[in-house]
Amino acid sequence: MARVKEQLPAVEGWFSTGEEPALIGGRCGTCGTYSFPREALYCRNPDCDAGPSEEVALSRRGRVWSYTDACYGPPPPFVAVDPFVPFCIAAVELATEKMVVMGQVAGHVGVDELAIGDEVELITDVLYEDDDHEYLVWKWQPVTRRDPRPGARSAKAQSAGSTGSDSGALIK
Amino acid sequence: MTASGDQVAVIGAGMHPWGKWGRNFVEYGVAAARQALDDAGVTWGEVQFVSGADTIRNGYPGFVSGATFAQALGWSGARVTSSYAACASGATAIAAARAQILAGLCDVALVVGADTTPKGFFAPVGGERRDDPDWLRFHLLGATNPAYFALYARRRMEIFGSTEQDFAAVKVKNSHNGHMNPNARYRAEVTAEEVLASPMVANPLRLMEICATSDGGAALVLSSMDFARRRSISHPVTIRAVSTVTPRFPQTVIEMPNFATDSAAGVDGTLHPGFRRSIALAAYEEAGIGPEDVDLAEVYDLSCALELDWYEDIGLCKEGEAERLIRDGDTAIGGRIPVNPSGGLSSFGEAIPAQAIAQVCELTWQLRGDAGARQVEGARLGLAANQGLFGHGSSVVLAR
């Protein structure tokens, strides 16, 4: 039986784990401006001269501002599994914070199952692993799973016929 | 319009062809510099100020590019500077040289940018840097540059109803222009069917709709108006504006390499125009002109969808009308307002520090009537615009 690996965050202090994980952002105690990752030096609002922001948990739910997918494996320092498994990325609007935060989309959801305005929720998931550890990152998970739209092409559908990074080698 | 005493002349332009040559970037820069000096009728020994645009992917010589090019041309005692501003590096190098001339500190300056790029997606520079957002966005999200371009493209489809045919039409136009440009890397004309059959890279963007990474070099010789007159250059092309403004808070559109936008929770009232729009607005204001005065434009088409965004950001049409411009052929050579007559990044790929300089080379040749088959008839005023990472961007206005 496989040994259970210890789970570690892939980045220190950016999100909490557990039943209801959340991004750990900053909130300026003077003007209310949020930040992610937390602004540790100065408030970014030019009309505010406050210093470091207070640590706060950001909203766990938001709506998709836009989305895309990675049909070819990103270069290091991304740790890709071999063979590469395409994934989606969403930029998600948080109403209270009035900001947009990016994240991978959890659960092998394809672009044909996403739409702008969809509600998503923050979860943690394995980003990559080594012999001893699993490294966790935050991801956005659709609150309601959609039926794939006909005609929309997803990374999943295409990857079956693609040969990996040959074409991706050309692009910026 | 500024008085002629406040103007700077572009008296020489030169380029090393774009490609994937795999040679030392210095070679491309020197070739471009020699061509620009020949074009200007100026010897290297006459150059008083060298302004290099830096590359971060070619070791230390790239970080001190001004001195690197000066050494390659032969130490001459000229004053020197080196600038890095991501995609706007070339424009920043132009701005530095222009300011020296306007201040009366020198009469003639050489601006050079060149790059040799590795194969594949642009990756962050080496080393494990857990406090660098450019490193972290690859590590934690796998967010390549095309991923960001694709977020904008999908948003545009949603808000303005762009179609994949519109994006392909931009590529078809630019490939037609690049076909006529000996300095372009991709010179084959392509059809919409070919574009739409190319592999999806970052949905909705396909391989042929995303800017490649290229090797290349570009250079300009700038001078005071007095120097140009002494050389009997009548009616030189002049620089009317160089805008390098930063964004304004809160920046509410996600930008490379960030994980999040600014938060608008701490501010009241109306938001500022977007960053790209503010870059062009500042250039128009400095030149004392408006979009209606522009005869042609070179814009930073990192993706075909982004070229449509630029039409609106530089004021060629209202928001949501860019699709009509491409569909009606308005931005083709021979159309109402040609955009990217050079073929754009679509035909060149990006040689980062050379690219903003190359835009100005194209405008210079167009305004002189030297653009050959790509010539935009009657071109008197041109605008170039670009945007890089971390709040660097630029717009240059040239007139003749």
XYZ file of C-alpha atoms in Angstrom:
572
model
C 0.000 0.000 0.000
C 1.287 3.421 -0.943
C 2.654 5.462 1.921
C 0.687 8.651 2.654
C 2.923 11.568 1.822
C 3.179 14.614 4.006
C 1.426 17.624 2.489
C 3.159 21.007 2.396
C 2.068 24.319 0.860
C 3.962 25.056 -2.385
C 4.346 28.607 -1.125
C 4.548 29.708 2.505
C 1.823 31.930 3.964
C -0.326 32.542 0.861
C -3.285 30.348 1.816
C -4.750 28.391 4.696
C -5.622 24.700 4.486
C -8.294 22.550 6.111
C -12.048 22.204 5.556
C -12.556 25.756 4.379
C -9.260 26.954 2.935
C -8.824 30.609 1.999
C -6.281 32.838 0.367
C -4.391 34.923 2.905
C -4.333 38.469 1.636
C -3.760 41.857 3.131
C -6.159 44.627 4.071
C -4.993 48.165 4.734
C -6.181 49.241 8.187
C -6.395 52.862 7.017
C -8.087 52.832 3.566
C -9.413 49.276 3.217
C -7.397 48.353 0.114
C -6.885 44.595 -0.207
C -3.842 42.862 -1.645
C -2.832 39.370 -2.759
C -0.256 38.232 -1.997
C -0.362 40.365 1.171
C 1.369 43.705 0.720
C 4.025 43.532 3.446
C 5.618 46.952 2.972
C 3.313 49.820 1.997
C -0.307 50.345 1.001
C -0.521 50.587 -2.790
C -3.169 53.304 -2.745
C -1.272 56.510 -3.655
C -3.668 58.518 -1.442
C -2.856 56.401 1.605
C 0.434 56.514 3.466
C -0.139 53.424 5.604
C 2.497 50.743 6.073
C 2.075 46.950 6.049
C -1.440 45.598 5.650
C -3.216 43.328 8.139
C -3.450 39.662 7.309
C -6.991 38.651 6.287
C -8.699 35.631 4.766
C -10.063 36.603 1.335
C -13.528 35.629 0.113
C -13.700 31.933 -0.693
C -16.182 32.448 -3.506
C -16.042 34.650 -6.587
C -17.130 34.828 -10.214
C -15.075 33.998 -13.289
C -13.768 37.211 -14.935
C -12.062 35.241 -17.680
C -10.474 31.846 -18.270
C -8.127 29.918 -20.522
C -6.185 26.673 -20.583
C -2.620 25.449 -20.983
C -2.597 23.042 -23.919
C 1.183 22.636 -23.730
C 3.381 22.174 -20.694
C 4.646 25.447 -19.203
C 8.437 25.662 -18.779
C 10.184 25.252 -15.396
C 9.889 26.305 -12.636
C 6.452 24.793 -13.332
C 6.687 21.124 -12.366
C 4.839 19.236 -15.094
C 3.873 15.587 -14.897
C 4.912 13.407 -17.828
C 2.877 13.048 -19.963
C 1.620 16.590 -19.537
C -1.980 16.948 -18.395
C -3.613 20.163 -19.693
C -5.321 22.379 -17.119
C -7.453 25.514 -17.029
C -6.615 28.852 -15.451
C -9.302 31.255 -14.256
C -9.156 34.905 -13.221
C -11.819 35.306 -10.552
C -13.509 38.492 -9.380
C -13.996 38.822 -5.604
C -16.892 41.166 -4.818
C -15.905 42.347 -1.340
C -12.246 42.851 -2.190
C -13.028 44.415 -5.598
C -10.116 42.567 -7.124
C -9.413 39.684 -9.515
C -7.286 36.717 -8.422
C -5.888 34.020 -10.705
C -5.725 30.336 -9.994
C -5.713 26.983 -11.713
C -9.142 25.379 -12.073
C -9.533 22.198 -10.031
C -10.884 18.850 -11.090
C -9.829 18.497 -14.739
C -12.517 20.951 -15.809
C -12.157 21.891 -19.496
C -12.696 25.328 -21.064
C -15.942 24.060 -22.531
C -17.251 23.644 -18.988
C -16.471 27.240 -17.960
C -18.161 30.566 -18.655
C -17.536 34.134 -17.596
C -19.704 34.897 -14.578
C -19.700 31.322 -13.228
C -19.435 31.048 -9.448
C -16.312 29.272 -8.197
C -15.019 28.305 -4.773
C -11.482 28.107 -3.428
C -10.035 24.703 -2.603
C -6.526 23.356 -2.095
C -5.135 20.635 -4.329
C -1.847 18.947 -5.143
C 0.315 21.018 -7.496
C 3.208 18.548 -7.718
C 4.898 15.912 -5.599
C 8.279 14.385 -4.907
C 9.244 11.150 -3.130
C 8.306 12.374 0.340
C 5.866 15.259 -0.062
C 2.830 16.533 -1.875
C 2.932 20.277 -2.485
C -0.401 22.074 -2.269
C -1.677 25.151 -4.069
C -4.990 26.995 -4.182
C -7.352 26.272 -7.068
C -10.770 27.506 -8.147
C -13.527 24.910 -8.325
C -16.840 25.534 -10.111
C -19.702 25.551 -7.603
C -21.928 23.900 -10.189
C -20.414 21.678 -12.826
C -21.709 22.618 -16.303
C -22.365 20.338 -19.210
C -19.648 20.811 -21.833
C -20.823 23.165 -24.584
C -20.847 21.597 -28.027
C -18.353 23.199 -30.376
C -16.122 24.592 -27.640
C -12.733 22.977 -27.827
C -11.093 22.026 -24.609
C -7.491 21.299 -23.832
C -8.555 17.802 -22.866
C -10.170 17.092 -26.204
C -7.242 18.429 -28.134
C -4.456 16.921 -26.091
C -5.353 13.478 -27.291
C -4.165 14.430 -30.754
C -1.236 16.668 -29.855
C 2.358 15.634 -29.453
C 3.376 17.673 -26.454
C 5.572 20.727 -26.624
C 6.698 20.770 -30.267
C 4.360 23.555 -31.326
C 4.563 25.304 -27.989
C 8.287 25.633 -28.576
C 7.634 28.436 -31.036
C 5.728 30.821 -28.920
C 6.331 33.617 -26.520
C 2.570 71.072 -31.514
C 5.959 71.778 -30.034
C 8.220 74.370 -31.672
C 10.884 72.951 -33.975
C 13.577 73.905 -31.466
C 11.984 71.403 -29.100
C 12.110 68.582 -31.602
C 14.496 65.744 -32.224
C 15.174 64.382 -35.721
C 15.327 60.700 -36.650
C 18.074 60.824 -39.277
C 18.923 57.133 -39.553
C 17.213 53.767 -39.129
C 18.556 50.243 -39.470
C 17.602 46.655 -38.693
C 19.122 43.202 -38.690
C 16.468 40.816 -40.034
C 14.418 38.961 -37.418
C 14.758 35.185 -37.267
C 15.941 32.392 -35.043
C 19.585 32.795 -35.996
C 21.075 31.574 -32.719
C 24.054 33.920 -32.846
C 25.357 36.491 -30.348
C 22.922 39.389 -29.908
C 25.799 41.862 -30.259
C 26.157 40.879 -33.904
C 22.545 41.879 -34.664
C 22.893 45.152 -32.762
C 26.095 46.154 -34.527
C 24.666 45.277 -37.956
C 21.603 47.417 -37.237
C 23.746 50.255 -35.841
C 26.016 50.315 -38.911
C 22.995 50.378 -41.197
C 21.435 53.260 -39.233
C 24.715 55.215 -39.276
C 25.038 54.684 -43.056
C 21.418 55.740 -43.504
C 22.140 58.933 -41.536
C 25.472 59.659 -43.215
C 27.047 59.804 -39.759
C 30.272 58.061 -38.726
C 30.534 56.120 -35.471
C 33.206 58.595 -34.326
C 30.671 61.437 -34.555
C 28.214 59.764 -32.168
C 28.280 61.567 -28.826
C 25.802 59.437 -26.887
C 25.052 55.701 -27.077
C 21.763 54.466 -25.660
C 21.401 50.687 -25.358
C 18.197 48.732 -24.722
C 19.028 45.791 -22.471
C 18.356 42.080 -22.818
C 18.115 39.981 -19.666
C 18.639 36.625 -21.377
C 22.204 37.057 -22.619
C 24.282 37.402 -19.469
C 26.091 40.460 -18.224
C 26.763 42.033 -21.663
C 22.998 42.270 -22.060
C 22.575 44.219 -18.800
C 25.048 46.876 -19.957
C 24.041 46.834 -23.609
C 25.033 50.444 -24.326
C 28.625 49.731 -23.368
C 28.541 46.314 -25.041
C 27.538 47.825 -28.392
C 30.013 50.710 -27.939
C 32.850 48.270 -27.305
C 31.874 46.196 -30.349
C 31.855 49.329 -32.524
C 35.222 50.343 -30.985
C 35.601 52.429 -27.805
C 35.250 56.041 -28.864
C 34.802 57.906 -25.602
C 31.084 58.520 -26.311
C 28.797 58.927 -23.312
C 26.613 55.913 -22.665
C 23.490 54.592 -20.941
C 21.703 51.234 -20.804
C 17.962 50.845 -20.195
C 15.738 47.970 -19.211
C 11.941 48.340 -19.284
C 10.731 44.925 -20.515
C 8.934 45.338 -23.874
C 9.328 49.119 -23.596
C 13.134 48.952 -23.246
C 13.681 50.282 -26.756
C 11.378 53.253 -26.186
C 13.083 54.006 -22.878
C 16.435 53.998 -24.691
C 14.941 56.397 -27.269
C 13.605 58.593 -24.454
C 17.051 58.756 -22.825
C 18.768 59.806 -26.049
C 16.028 62.283 -26.925
C 16.266 63.924 -23.504
C 20.056 64.382 -23.910
C 19.503 66.096 -27.254
C 16.597 68.264 -26.015
C 18.698 69.310 -23.023
C 21.466 70.408 -25.370
C 23.902 67.919 -23.870
C 24.604 66.288 -27.232
C 23.836 66.709 -30.927
C 23.798 63.175 -32.215
C 22.941 59.888 -30.479
C 22.795 56.217 -31.428
C 20.022 53.995 -30.009
C 20.500 50.215 -30.284
C 18.575 47.155 -29.104
C 19.114 43.488 -29.964
C 18.221 40.091 -28.583
C 18.897 36.408 -28.914
C 16.025 34.366 -27.486
C 15.913 30.790 -26.254
C 13.543 28.261 -27.817
C 10.051 27.893 -26.426
C 7.800 29.822 -24.070
C 9.475 32.761 -22.402
C 10.458 31.466 -18.960
C 11.700 33.508 -16.026
C 15.455 33.941 -15.793
C 17.223 31.080 -13.963
C 17.546 30.405 -10.253
C 14.998 29.692 -7.531
C 13.558 33.065 -6.579
C 10.582 32.648 -4.257
C 10.130 36.397 -3.830
C 9.886 37.125 -7.589
C 6.311 37.116 -8.925
C 7.627 36.320 -12.413
C 9.185 33.107 -11.059
C 6.201 32.297 -8.854
C 3.540 32.655 -11.569
C 5.240 29.890 -13.565
C 5.836 27.735 -10.493
C 2.441 28.055 -8.778
C 0.065 28.615 -11.717
C 1.888 27.517 -14.864
C 0.744 30.909 -16.175
C 2.747 31.532 -19.352
C 2.562 34.821 -21.249
C -0.027 33.423 -23.713
C -2.238 32.513 -20.733
C -2.577 36.209 -19.885
C -3.142 37.142 -23.567
C -5.843 34.454 -23.690
C -7.644 35.833 -20.621
C -7.954 39.190 -22.434
C -9.045 37.494 -25.665
C -11.785 35.448 -23.948
C -12.985 38.557 -22.118
C -13.141 40.443 -25.440
C -15.240 37.663 -26.982
C -17.619 37.817 -24.032
C -17.961 41.603 -23.816
C -17.752 42.666 -27.474
C -18.678 39.508 -29.343
C -15.340 38.997 -31.103
C -15.171 35.757 -32.999
C -12.278 33.471 -33.772
C -12.687 34.619 -37.378
C -11.909 38.196 -36.248
C -8.690 37.081 -34.561
C -7.717 35.093 -37.665
C -8.422 38.126 -39.872
C -5.805 40.100 -37.925
C -3.232 37.384 -38.639
C -4.183 37.285 -42.324
C -3.738 41.070 -42.616
C -0.416 41.075 -40.786
C 0.947 38.128 -42.757
C 0.134 39.988 -45.973
C 2.149 42.983 -44.713
C 4.995 40.814 -43.406
C 5.155 39.074 -46.773
C 6.363 42.409 -48.184
C 8.928 43.077 -45.426
C 12.479 41.759 -45.918
C 13.211 42.197 -42.193
C 10.270 40.035 -41.065
C 10.834 36.478 -39.823
C 7.537 34.998 -41.048
C 7.050 36.014 -44.661
C 4.485 33.502 -45.879
C 0.966 34.762 -46.452
C -1.568 32.698 -44.569
C -5.304 32.173 -44.963
C -7.946 32.291 -42.244
C -8.433 28.535 -42.728
C -4.740 27.918 -41.982
C -4.877 30.121 -38.893
C -7.971 28.353 -37.574
C -6.398 24.949 -38.249
C -3.274 25.774 -36.220
C -3.121 24.121 -32.778
C -4.860 25.676 -29.785
C -2.238 26.922 -27.318
C -4.218 28.865 -24.725
C -7.917 28.822 -25.550
C -9.172 30.821 -27.500
C -5.730 31.609 -28.954
C -4.027 29.402 -31.512
C -0.383 28.998 -32.376
C -0.543 31.348 -35.371
C -2.286 34.033 -33.301
C 0.432 34.285 -30.650
C 3.698 36.184 -30.899
C 6.860 34.077 -31.266
C 10.217 34.777 -29.620
C 12.819 35.950 -32.115
C 16.391 37.118 -32.618
C 16.838 40.548 -34.182
C 18.311 44.006 -33.849
C 17.220 47.572 -34.550
C 18.913 50.954 -34.318
C 18.216 54.651 -34.805
C 20.364 57.736 -35.168
C 18.758 60.739 -33.472
C 19.982 64.310 -33.743
C 19.174 67.890 -32.919
C 17.324 69.840 -35.613
C 20.443 72.026 -36.020
C 22.610 68.987 -36.687
C 20.106 67.720 -39.279
C 20.115 71.134 -40.995
C 23.946 71.205 -41.033
C 23.819 67.841 -42.802
C 21.317 69.292 -45.300
C 18.607 66.856 -44.239
C 15.504 68.760 -45.222
C 12.208 67.737 -43.689
C 13.582 65.077 -41.356
C 11.230 62.754 -39.544
C 10.854 64.148 -36.028
C 9.873 62.695 -32.680
C 6.802 64.525 -31.365
C 6.245 62.495 -28.212
C 7.610 59.625 -26.167
C 5.180 58.456 -23.505
C 6.403 56.076 -20.813
C 3.711 56.621 -18.168
C 3.100 54.178 -15.332
C -0.393 52.801 -14.663
C -2.713 54.570 -12.237
C -4.103 52.936 -9.118
C -6.197 50.864 -8.990
C -5.150 48.828 -11.998
C -8.204 46.618 -12.376
C -7.082 44.460 -15.312
C -4.865 41.490 -14.482
C -1.343 42.132 -15.779
C 1.690 39.896 -16.267
C 3.268 38.673 -14.032
C 0.796 39.391 -11.221
C -1.464 36.944 -9.364
C -4.108 39.564 -8.700
C -5.232 43.008 -9.791
C -5.143 45.992 -7.496
C -8.116 46.177 -5.180
C -10.618 48.967 -5.814
C -12.119 48.562 -2.329
C -10.252 51.521 -0.849
C -11.114 54.123 -3.486
C -14.309 56.006 -4.320
C -15.652 57.301 -7.588
C -14.632 56.722 -11.156
C -11.783 54.497 -12.189
C -8.970 55.634 -14.464
C -8.828 54.577 -18.111
C -6.947 51.324 -18.595
C -3.170 51.294 -18.684
C -2.802 50.791 -22.439
C -5.185 53.646 -23.075
C -3.316 55.962 -20.722
C -0.017 55.268 -22.536
C -1.447 56.526 -25.839
C -3.377 59.412 -24.233
C -0.144 60.784 -22.743
C 1.558 60.561 -26.150
C -1.303 62.415 -27.857
C -1.243 65.086 -25.174
C 2.522 65.577 -25.434
C 2.349 65.796 -29.246
C -0.664 68.127 -29.137
C -2.636 65.909 -31.504
C -5.481 63.397 -31.404
C -6.189 59.985 -32.896
C -7.844 61.658 -35.906
C -4.411 63.013 -36.924
C -2.785 59.576 -37.133
C -2.100 58.128 -40.613
C -0.693 54.779 -39.487
C 0.140 52.906 -36.309
C 2.437 50.136 -35.142
C 0.946 48.378 -32.106
C 2.131 45.507 -29.926
C 0.159 42.538 -31.210
C 1.381 39.987 -28.665
C -1.764 38.192 -29.785
C -4.133 38.850 -32.674
C -6.887 39.583 -30.150
C -4.711 42.163 -28.431
C -4.307 44.069 -31.701
C -8.078 44.661 -31.588
C -7.786 45.977 -28.020
C -5.092 48.389 -29.191
C -7.377 49.860 -31.925
C -9.584 51.093 -29.110
C -6.796 51.948 -26.683
C -5.077 54.289 -29.170
C -8.434 55.814 -30.051
C -8.885 54.597 -33.637
C -12.448 53.634 -32.746
C -14.784 53.411 -29.764
C -14.774 50.462 -27.396
C -16.361 47.446 -29.018
C -15.866 48.704 -32.580
C -12.482 47.145 -33.331
C -14.066 44.104 -34.954
C -15.761 46.364 -37.471
C -12.394 47.933 -38.389
C -10.759 44.594 -39.148
C -13.849 43.266 -40.941
C -14.071 46.388 -43.140
C -10.362 46.369 -43.999
C -9.849 49.793 -42.391
C -6.543 48.741 -40.817
C -5.063 47.111 -43.942
C -2.534 49.000 -46.072
C -4.770 51.090 -48.329
C -7.471 51.250 -45.646
C -8.571 54.261 -43.590
C -5.928 53.806 -40.882
C -3.339 51.072 -41.560
C -2.117 49.261 -38.441
C 1.094 47.224 -38.354
C 2.102 47.794 -41.983
C 5.434 46.178 -40.981
C 3.583 42.914 -40.345
C 3.747 43.477 -36.586
C 4.867 40.997 -33.962
C 2.747 38.529 -35.874
C 5.349 38.535 -38.670
C 8.418 39.376 -36.596
C 8.083 37.584 -33.280
C 9.454 39.507 -30.356
C 13.117 40.438 -29.910
C 12.267 42.339 -26.735
C 14.784 45.223 -26.512
C 14.775 45.732 -30.286
C 11.016 45.717 -30.756
C 10.024 49.255 -29.762
C 12.977 50.549 -31.806
C 11.854 48.455 -34.781
C 8.403 50.047 -34.544
C 10.047 53.465 -34.880
C 12.218 52.245 -37.803
C 9.050 51.230 -39.660
C 7.340 54.551 -38.952
C 10.471 56.410 -40.092
C 10.611 54.562 -43.416
C 6.866 55.017 -43.903
C 7.008 58.766 -43.235
C 9.970 59.147 -45.610
C 8.142 57.210 -48.331
C 10.815 54.494 -48.260
C 8.618 51.535 -47.271
C 8.465 50.002 -50.742
C 5.551 47.645 -51.340
C 4.292 48.323 -47.785
C 4.088 52.075 -48.323
C 1.102 53.805 -46.729
C 0.318 56.577 -49.204
C 0.536 60.098 -47.878
C 1.709 59.082 -44.404
C 2.551 62.206 -42.391
C 2.074 61.138 -38.802
C 2.533 57.769 -37.144
C 2.104 56.328 -33.670
C 3.802 53.315 -32.094
C 2.604 51.690 -28.880
C 3.624 48.803 -26.674
C 3.256 47.358 -23.208
C 5.627 45.263 -21.123
C 5.585 43.695 -17.674
C 5.259 45.418 -14.315
C 3.861 48.721 -15.528
C 6.281 49.548 -18.313
C 4.786 50.572 -21.630
C 5.429 53.190 -24.253
C 4.059 55.186 -27.116
C 6.091 57.189 -29.625
C 4.671 59.742 -32.072
C 6.617 60.586 -35.221
C 5.789 63.189 -37.867
C 7.214 64.582 -41.037
